[in-house]
Coordinates of N, CA and C in Angstrom, one line a residue:
M577 N -12.6 47.0 11.4 CA -11.0 46.6 11.3 C -11.2 45.2 10.7
E578 N -12.2 44.6 10.2 CA -12.1 43.8 9.3 C -12.3 44.1 7.6
G579 N -13.8 45.5 7.5 CA -13.1 45.9 5.7 C -11.5 46.0 5.9
K580 N -10.9 45.9 6.1 CA -9.6 46.8 6.1 C -8.5 45.5 5.8
T581 N -8.9 45.1 6.5 CA -8.1 43.1 6.4 C -7.8 43.0 5.4
K582 N -9.6 42.9 4.4 CA -10.1 42.5 3.9 C -9.5 43.1 2.6
I583 N -9.4 44.8 2.0 CA -9.4 45.5 1.5 C -7.5 45.1 1.1
K584 N -7.4 45.0 1.7 CA -5.3 45.6 1.7 C -5.5 44.0 1.4
I585 N -6.2 43.1 1.8 CA -5.3 41.2 1.2 C -6.0 41.2 -0.4
L586 N -6.6 42.1 -0.4 CA -7.1 42.0 -2.7 C -6.6 42.4 -3.4
Q587 N -5.8 43.8 -1.7 CA -5.2 45.0 -3.0 C -3.6 44.2 -3.4
A588 N -3.3 43.6 -2.6 CA -1.8 43.0 -2.3 C -2.0 41.7 -3.6
A589 N -3.9 40.9 -2.8 CA -3.8 40.1 -3.9 C -3.3 39.9 -6.1
F590 N -3.6 41.7 -5.9 CA -4.2 42.5 -7.1 C -2.2 42.1 -7.8
V591 N -2.1 43.1 -7.1 CA -0.5 43.7 -6.7 C 0.3 42.2 -7.2
I592 N 0.1 41.6 -6.9 CA 0.7 40.1 -6.7 C 0.3 39.5 -8.5
A593 N -0.6 39.1 -8.7 CA -1.1 38.5 -10.4 C -0.7 39.6 -11.1
A594 N -1.2 41.4 -11.5 CA 0.0 42.0 -12.6 C 0.8 41.5 -13.0
F595 N 1.6 41.7 -11.6 CA 2.9 40.7 -11.4 C 3.5 40.1 -13.0
F596 N 2.7 38.9 -12.1 CA 2.5 37.5 -13.1 C 1.5 37.2 -14.1
I597 N 1.0 38.7 -14.0 CA 0.5 38.7 -16.0 C 1.6 38.8 -16.7
F598 N 2.6 40.1 -16.4 CA 2.7 41.0 -16.9 C 4.6 40.6 -17.0
S599 N 4.7 39.8 -15.2 CA 5.5 38.6 -16.1 C 5.2 37.7 -17.2
I600 N 4.5 37.2 -17.2 CA 4.0 36.1 -18.5 C 3.6 37.5 -20.1
K601 N 3.8 38.0 -20.5 CA 3.3 38.8 -22.0 C 4.8 39.7 -21.1
T602 N 6.0 39.3 -20.9 CA 7.2 39.3 -21.1 C 8.1 37.8 -20.9
Q603 N 7.9 37.4 -20.9 CA 8.8 36.3 -21.0 C 8.7 35.2 -21.8
S604 N 7.6 36.1 -23.3 CA 6.2 35.2 -24.0 C 7.4 36.1 -25.6
A605 N 7.3 37.6 -24.9 CA 7.8 38.3 -26.4 C 9.0 38.3 -27.1
P606 N 8.9 38.3 -28.0 CA 9.7 38.2 -28.7 C 11.5 39.4 -28.5
S607 N 12.0 38.3 -28.4 CA 13.1 39.2 -27.9 C 14.5 39.9 -28.6
N608 N 14.2 39.4 -30.4 CA 15.2 40.2 -31.2 C 16.6 39.9 -30.8
D609 N 17.0 39.8 -30.6 CA 18.4 38.2 -30.4 C 19.6 38.6 -31.1
V610 N 18.2 37.2 -31.9 CA 19.0 37.2 -33.1 C 17.8 37.0 -33.7
V611 N 17.5 37.5 -35.2 CA 15.7 37.6 -36.2 C 15.9 36.5 -36.8
I612 N 15.5 37.1 -38.0 CA 14.8 36.0 -39.8 C 15.1 37.5 -40.2
N613 N 16.7 37.6 -40.5 CA 16.7 38.7 -41.5 C 16.8 38.9 -43.0
E614 N 17.1 37.5 -43.7 CA 16.9 37.5 -45.4 C 16.3 36.4 -45.7
I615 N 15.4 35.7 -46.8 CA 14.5 34.8 -47.1 C 15.1 35.0 -48.9
T616 N 15.2 34.8 -49.3 CA 15.7 34.0 -50.6 C 13.9 32.9 -50.9
W617 N 13.2 33.0 -50.7 CA 11.5 31.9 -50.5 C 11.6 31.3 -51.7
M618 N 12.0 32.1 -53.2 CA 11.9 31.3 -55.0 C 12.9 30.3 -55.5
G619 N 14.1 31.0 -54.4 CA 14.9 30.2 -54.6 C 16.0 30.9 -56.3
T620 N 17.2 30.2 -56.8 CA 17.6 31.2 -57.6 C 17.4 31.0 -59.1
A621 N 18.8 32.4 -59.1 CA 17.9 31.5 -61.0 C 18.4 30.1 -61.7
V622 N 18.9 30.0 -60.7 CA 19.3 28.1 -60.8 C 19.4 27.6 -61.0
S623 N 18.0 27.4 -59.6 CA 17.4 26.7 -59.4 C 15.9 26.9 -58.3
A624 N 14.9 26.5 -58.7 CA 13.6 27.3 -57.8 C 14.3 26.3 -56.4
S625 N 14.5 24.9 -56.0 CA 15.3 24.9 -54.6 C 16.2 25.6 -54.5
D626 N 17.0 26.4 -54.2 CA 18.5 27.3 -54.3 C 18.0 28.3 -53.0
E627 N 16.0 27.8 -52.8 CA 16.1 28.9 -51.6 C 17.4 28.4 -49.8
W628 N 17.7 29.2 -49.0 CA 18.5 30.2 -48.2 C 18.0 31.5 -47.4
I629 N 18.2 31.0 -46.0 CA 17.2 31.4 -44.9 C 18.6 32.3 -44.7
E630 N 18.3 33.9 -43.8 CA 19.8 34.3 -42.9 C 19.3 34.4 -41.3
L631 N 19.6 34.2 -40.7 CA 19.3 35.0 -39.2 C 19.8 35.8 -38.9
Y632 N 20.1 37.1 -38.8 CA 21.6 38.0 -37.9 C 21.3 37.9 -36.0
N633 N 22.4 38.1 -35.7 CA 22.3 38.5 -33.9 C 22.6 39.2 -34.2
N634 N 21.2 40.7 -33.3 CA 21.9 41.3 -32.7 C 22.4 41.9 -31.5
T635 N 23.9 41.7 -31.0 CA 24.0 40.5 -30.0 C 25.4 41.3 -30.0
E636 N 26.1 41.6 -28.8 CA 27.6 41.2 -28.6 C 27.6 40.5 -27.9
S637 N 27.6 39.2 -27.9 CA 27.8 38.1 -27.2 C 27.7 37.0 -28.4
D638 N 28.6 35.6 -28.6 CA 28.0 34.6 -29.6 C 26.9 34.1 -28.9
I639 N 26.2 33.5 -29.4 CA 24.7 32.4 -29.3 C 24.8 31.6 -29.3
D640 N 24.6 29.9 -29.0 CA 24.3 29.3 -29.3 C 23.4 28.1 -29.4
L641 N 22.3 28.4 -30.8 CA 21.4 27.8 -31.2 C 21.2 26.1 -31.5
T642 N 22.0 25.3 -30.5 CA 21.6 24.6 -30.4 C 19.9 24.0 -29.7
G643 N 19.4 23.3 -30.0 CA 18.4 23.1 -29.6 C 17.2 24.5 -30.5
W644 N 17.1 24.7 -30.8 CA 17.0 26.1 -31.1 C 16.2 25.9 -32.3
T645 N 14.3 26.3 -32.5 CA 13.6 25.7 -34.0 C 13.7 26.7 -34.8
L646 N 13.2 27.1 -36.1 CA 13.0 27.5 -37.1 C 11.3 27.2 -37.7
S647 N 10.4 27.2 -37.4 CA 9.5 26.9 -38.0 C 8.1 27.1 -39.1
S648 N 7.9 26.4 -40.3 CA 6.8 27.1 -40.7 C 5.6 26.7 -39.5
L649 N 4.4 27.6 -38.9 CA 3.1 26.7 -39.1 C 2.1 25.7 -39.7
D650 N 2.3 25.9 -41.4 CA 2.1 25.2 -42.3 C 3.4 22.8 -41.8
G651 N 4.5 23.4 -41.0 CA 4.7 22.2 -41.2 C 5.9 21.5 -42.6
T652 N 6.5 22.4 -42.2 CA 7.6 22.5 -43.6 C 7.7 24.4 -43.6
P653 N 9.1 24.0 -43.5 CA 10.5 24.1 -42.9 C 9.9 24.1 -41.4
E654 N 10.5 22.3 -41.1 CA 10.6 22.5 -39.8 C 11.9 21.9 -39.1
I655 N 13.1 23.3 -39.4 CA 14.2 23.0 -38.8 C 15.3 23.5 -37.4
V656 N 15.9 22.2 -36.8 CA 15.9 22.2 -35.0 C 17.8 22.6 -35.6
L657 N 17.8 23.8 -35.1 CA 19.7 24.4 -35.3 C 20.0 24.1 -34.4
S658 N 21.6 24.2 -35.2 CA 22.7 24.2 -34.2 C 23.5 24.3 -34.4
G659 N 24.6 25.1 -33.7 CA 25.9 25.8 -33.6 C 26.0 27.6 -33.4
I660 N 26.6 27.1 -33.7 CA 27.5 28.7 -32.7 C 27.0 30.2 -34.4
I661 N 25.8 31.1 -33.9 CA 26.0 32.7 -33.8 C 26.7 33.4 -33.8
S662 N 27.6 33.7 -34.3 CA 29.0 35.0 -33.8 C 28.1 36.3 -33.4
A663 N 28.1 37.0 -32.2 CA 28.2 38.0 -31.7 C 28.0 38.8 -33.7
N664 N 26.6 40.4 -33.6 CA 26.6 41.0 -34.8 C 26.6 40.3 -36.0
S665 N 26.6 39.0 -36.1 CA 27.2 38.7 -37.7 C 26.1 37.5 -37.8
Y666 N 25.8 36.7 -39.2 CA 24.9 36.0 -39.7 C 24.8 34.8 -39.9
F667 N 23.6 34.1 -39.6 CA 23.9 32.4 -40.1 C 22.9 32.5 -40.8
L668 N 24.1 31.2 -42.1 CA 23.2 31.4 -42.8 C 23.0 29.6 -42.8
L669 N 21.5 29.8 -43.8 CA 20.4 27.9 -43.7 C 20.2 28.0 -45.0
E670 N 21.1 27.3 -45.4 CA 20.9 26.6 -46.7 C 20.0 24.8 -46.9
R671 N 18.8 25.3 -48.7 CA 18.0 24.0 -47.5 C 18.6 23.0 -48.6
T672 N 18.1 22.0 -48.3 CA 19.3 20.9 -49.5 C 20.5 20.3 -49.4
D673 N 21.6 21.5 -50.1 CA 22.4 21.8 -49.6 C 23.2 22.1 -49.2
D674 N 24.9 23.0 -49.8 CA 25.6 24.0 -49.6 C 25.8 25.1 -50.7
N675 N 24.6 24.6 -51.6 CA 25.0 25.7 -53.4 C 23.8 27.1 -53.6
S676 N 22.9 27.0 -52.8 CA 22.2 27.7 -52.9 C 22.0 29.5 -52.8
A677 N 23.5 30.4 -52.0 CA 23.8 30.8 -51.8 C 25.8 31.2 -52.6
P678 N 25.6 30.7 -53.6 CA 27.0 31.1 -54.4 C 27.9 31.8 -53.3
N679 N 29.5 30.9 -53.0 CA 30.8 31.6 -52.7 C 30.0 31.9 -51.4
V680 N 29.6 31.5 -50.2 CA 29.0 32.0 -49.0 C 28.2 30.4 -48.5
A681 N 29.2 30.0 -47.6 CA 29.7 28.7 -46.9 C 28.5 28.7 -46.1
A682 N 27.5 27.7 -45.9 CA 26.4 27.8 -45.4 C 26.9 27.4 -43.9
D683 N 25.7 27.1 -42.3 CA 26.3 26.9 -41.6 C 25.7 26.5 -41.2
Q684 N 24.0 26.1 -41.5 CA 23.5 24.3 -41.7 C 22.7 24.7 -42.9
I685 N 22.3 23.2 -43.2 CA 22.0 22.8 -44.5 C 20.6 21.8 -43.8
Y686 N 19.0 22.6 -44.6 CA 18.3 21.7 -44.2 C 17.5 21.6 -45.3
T687 N 16.2 20.9 -44.8 CA 15.4 20.3 -46.1 C 13.6 21.3 -45.3
G688 N 12.5 20.6 -46.5 CA 11.5 21.3 -46.1 C 11.3 22.9 -47.5
A689 N 10.7 22.7 -48.0 CA 10.9 24.0 -49.4 C 9.8 24.8 -48.2
L690 N 10.3 26.1 -48.6 CA 9.8 27.7 -48.2 C 7.4 27.5 -49.4
S691 N 7.1 27.8 -48.9 CA 6.1 28.1 -49.9 C 6.1 29.7 -51.0
N692 N 6.3 29.2 -52.1 CA 5.9 30.3 -52.9 C 4.5 32.1 -52.4
A693 N 3.8 31.0 -51.9 CA 2.1 31.4 -51.3 C 2.2 32.1 -50.6
G694 N 3.6 32.1 -49.5 CA 3.9 33.1 -48.3 C 4.3 31.8 -47.3
E695 N 4.6 32.1 -46.0 CA 5.0 31.4 -45.0 C 4.8 31.9 -44.0
N696 N 4.4 31.5 -42.2 CA 4.5 31.8 -41.1 C 5.4 31.2 -40.0
L697 N 7.2 31.7 -40.2 CA 8.1 31.1 -40.1 C 7.9 32.2 -38.3
E698 N 8.7 30.7 -36.8 CA 8.8 31.5 -35.9 C 10.5 31.0 -35.7
L699 N 10.6 31.7 -34.5 CA 12.1 31.8 -34.6 C 12.5 31.4 -33.1
R700 N 12.2 30.0 -32.1 CA 12.0 30.2 -30.5 C 13.5 29.2 -30.8
D701 N 13.9 29.4 -29.2 CA 15.0 29.4 -28.4 C 15.3 27.1 -28.3
A702 N 15.7 27.5 -27.9 CA 15.6 26.1 -26.9 C 14.9 26.0 -25.6
E703 N 14.7 26.4 -25.1 CA 13.2 26.8 -24.3 C 11.8 27.1 -24.5
N704 N 11.8 26.6 -26.4 CA 10.4 27.1 -27.1 C 9.9 28.8 -26.1
N705 N 10.7 29.4 -26.1 CA 10.1 31.1 -26.4 C 10.4 31.6 -27.6
L706 N 9.5 32.3 -28.0 CA 9.2 32.6 -28.7 C 10.7 34.1 -28.8
V707 N 11.4 34.1 -29.7 CA 12.3 34.9 -29.7 C 12.1 36.2 -31.7
D708 N 11.7 35.7 -32.5 CA 11.3 36.1 -33.9 C 10.3 35.6 -34.3
S709 N 9.6 36.4 -35.3 CA 8.9 35.1 -36.1 C 8.0 36.6 -37.1
I710 N 8.0 35.7 -38.4 CA 7.5 36.9 -39.6 C 6.0 36.0 -40.1
D711 N 4.9 37.1 -39.9 CA 3.8 36.3 -40.5 C 3.2 36.8 -42.2
C712 N 3.6 36.0 -42.9 CA 3.9 36.4 -44.1 C 2.5 34.8 -44.9
S713 N 1.9 34.6 -44.2 CA 1.1 33.3 -44.4 C 0.7 34.4 -46.1
E714 N -0.6 35.0 -46.0 CA -0.7 35.5 -46.9 C -0.3 36.0 -48.3
K715 N 1.0 36.2 -47.7 CA 2.3 36.5 -49.2 C 3.0 37.1 -49.4
W716 N 3.8 36.5 -49.5 CA 5.3 37.7 -49.3 C 5.7 38.7 -49.4
P717 N 5.7 39.8 -48.3 CA 5.1 41.3 -49.0 C 6.8 41.2 -49.9
A718 N 7.2 40.8 -49.7 CA 8.9 41.8 -50.7 C 9.4 40.2 -51.3
G719 N 10.5 40.6 -51.8 CA 11.4 39.1 -52.5 C 10.6 39.3 -54.4
N720 N 11.0 38.9 -55.8 CA 10.2 38.3 -56.5 C 10.5 37.4 -57.1
N721 N 9.9 36.4 -57.5 CA 10.0 35.4 -57.8 C 10.5 35.3 -59.9
E722 N 10.4 36.2 -60.3 CA 11.4 37.2 -61.3 C 12.5 36.9 -61.3
T723 N 12.9 38.4 -60.4 CA 14.1 38.4 -60.9 C 15.1 38.1 -59.4
K724 N 14.0 37.2 -58.7 CA 15.1 36.2 -57.4 C 15.6 37.5 -56.2
Q725 N 15.1 38.6 -56.3 CA 15.7 39.6 -55.2 C 14.4 38.7 -54.8
T726 N 15.7 39.2 -52.8 CA 15.6 38.2 -51.8 C 14.6 39.3 -50.7
M727 N 14.2 38.9 -50.3 CA 13.4 39.7 -49.3 C 14.2 39.6 -47.9
E728 N 14.9 41.1 -47.7 CA 15.2 41.7 -46.8 C 14.8 42.3 -45.1
K729 N 15.0 41.9 -45.0 CA 13.9 43.0 -42.8 C 15.4 44.2 -42.8
I730 N 14.8 45.6 -42.9 CA 15.3 46.6 -43.2 C 15.0 47.2 -41.7
P731 N 16.1 47.2 -40.9 CA 15.7 48.3 -39.4 C 14.6 49.3 -40.1
S732 N 14.0 49.2 -38.7 CA 13.6 50.6 -38.7 C 13.4 52.0 -37.8

């Protein structure tokens, strides 16, 4: 009888441990509710400093970005977000001023340059959960510095 009790206790402990491991993995996985959608890492024909980053809300609800961060793992840019990203809409971040994306009003202005060699960017919510990331630390896989073609995320 004592051996069966130990087995039942071990089985219960295994089930509980598996639940917690699964729970931790799912909480840290990107949600893709908001994604890093487009990046002008090279600037524009007017100025190399005219960089911008676009986020996209994939949900049917508005999302408050207050306290969210968009950060490069090398330390710059380090953007603390604020504002509302509407349902199924875009949120435009322009570097330094509102002149980076002509004829489009910035939702937020940020400082800190994107490296033309590449960046590893993480979008985190106010609780520091990873929402989306893009590892282009080796090089930007898309976009063109000569033609100023942006890098866009294409749905799979």
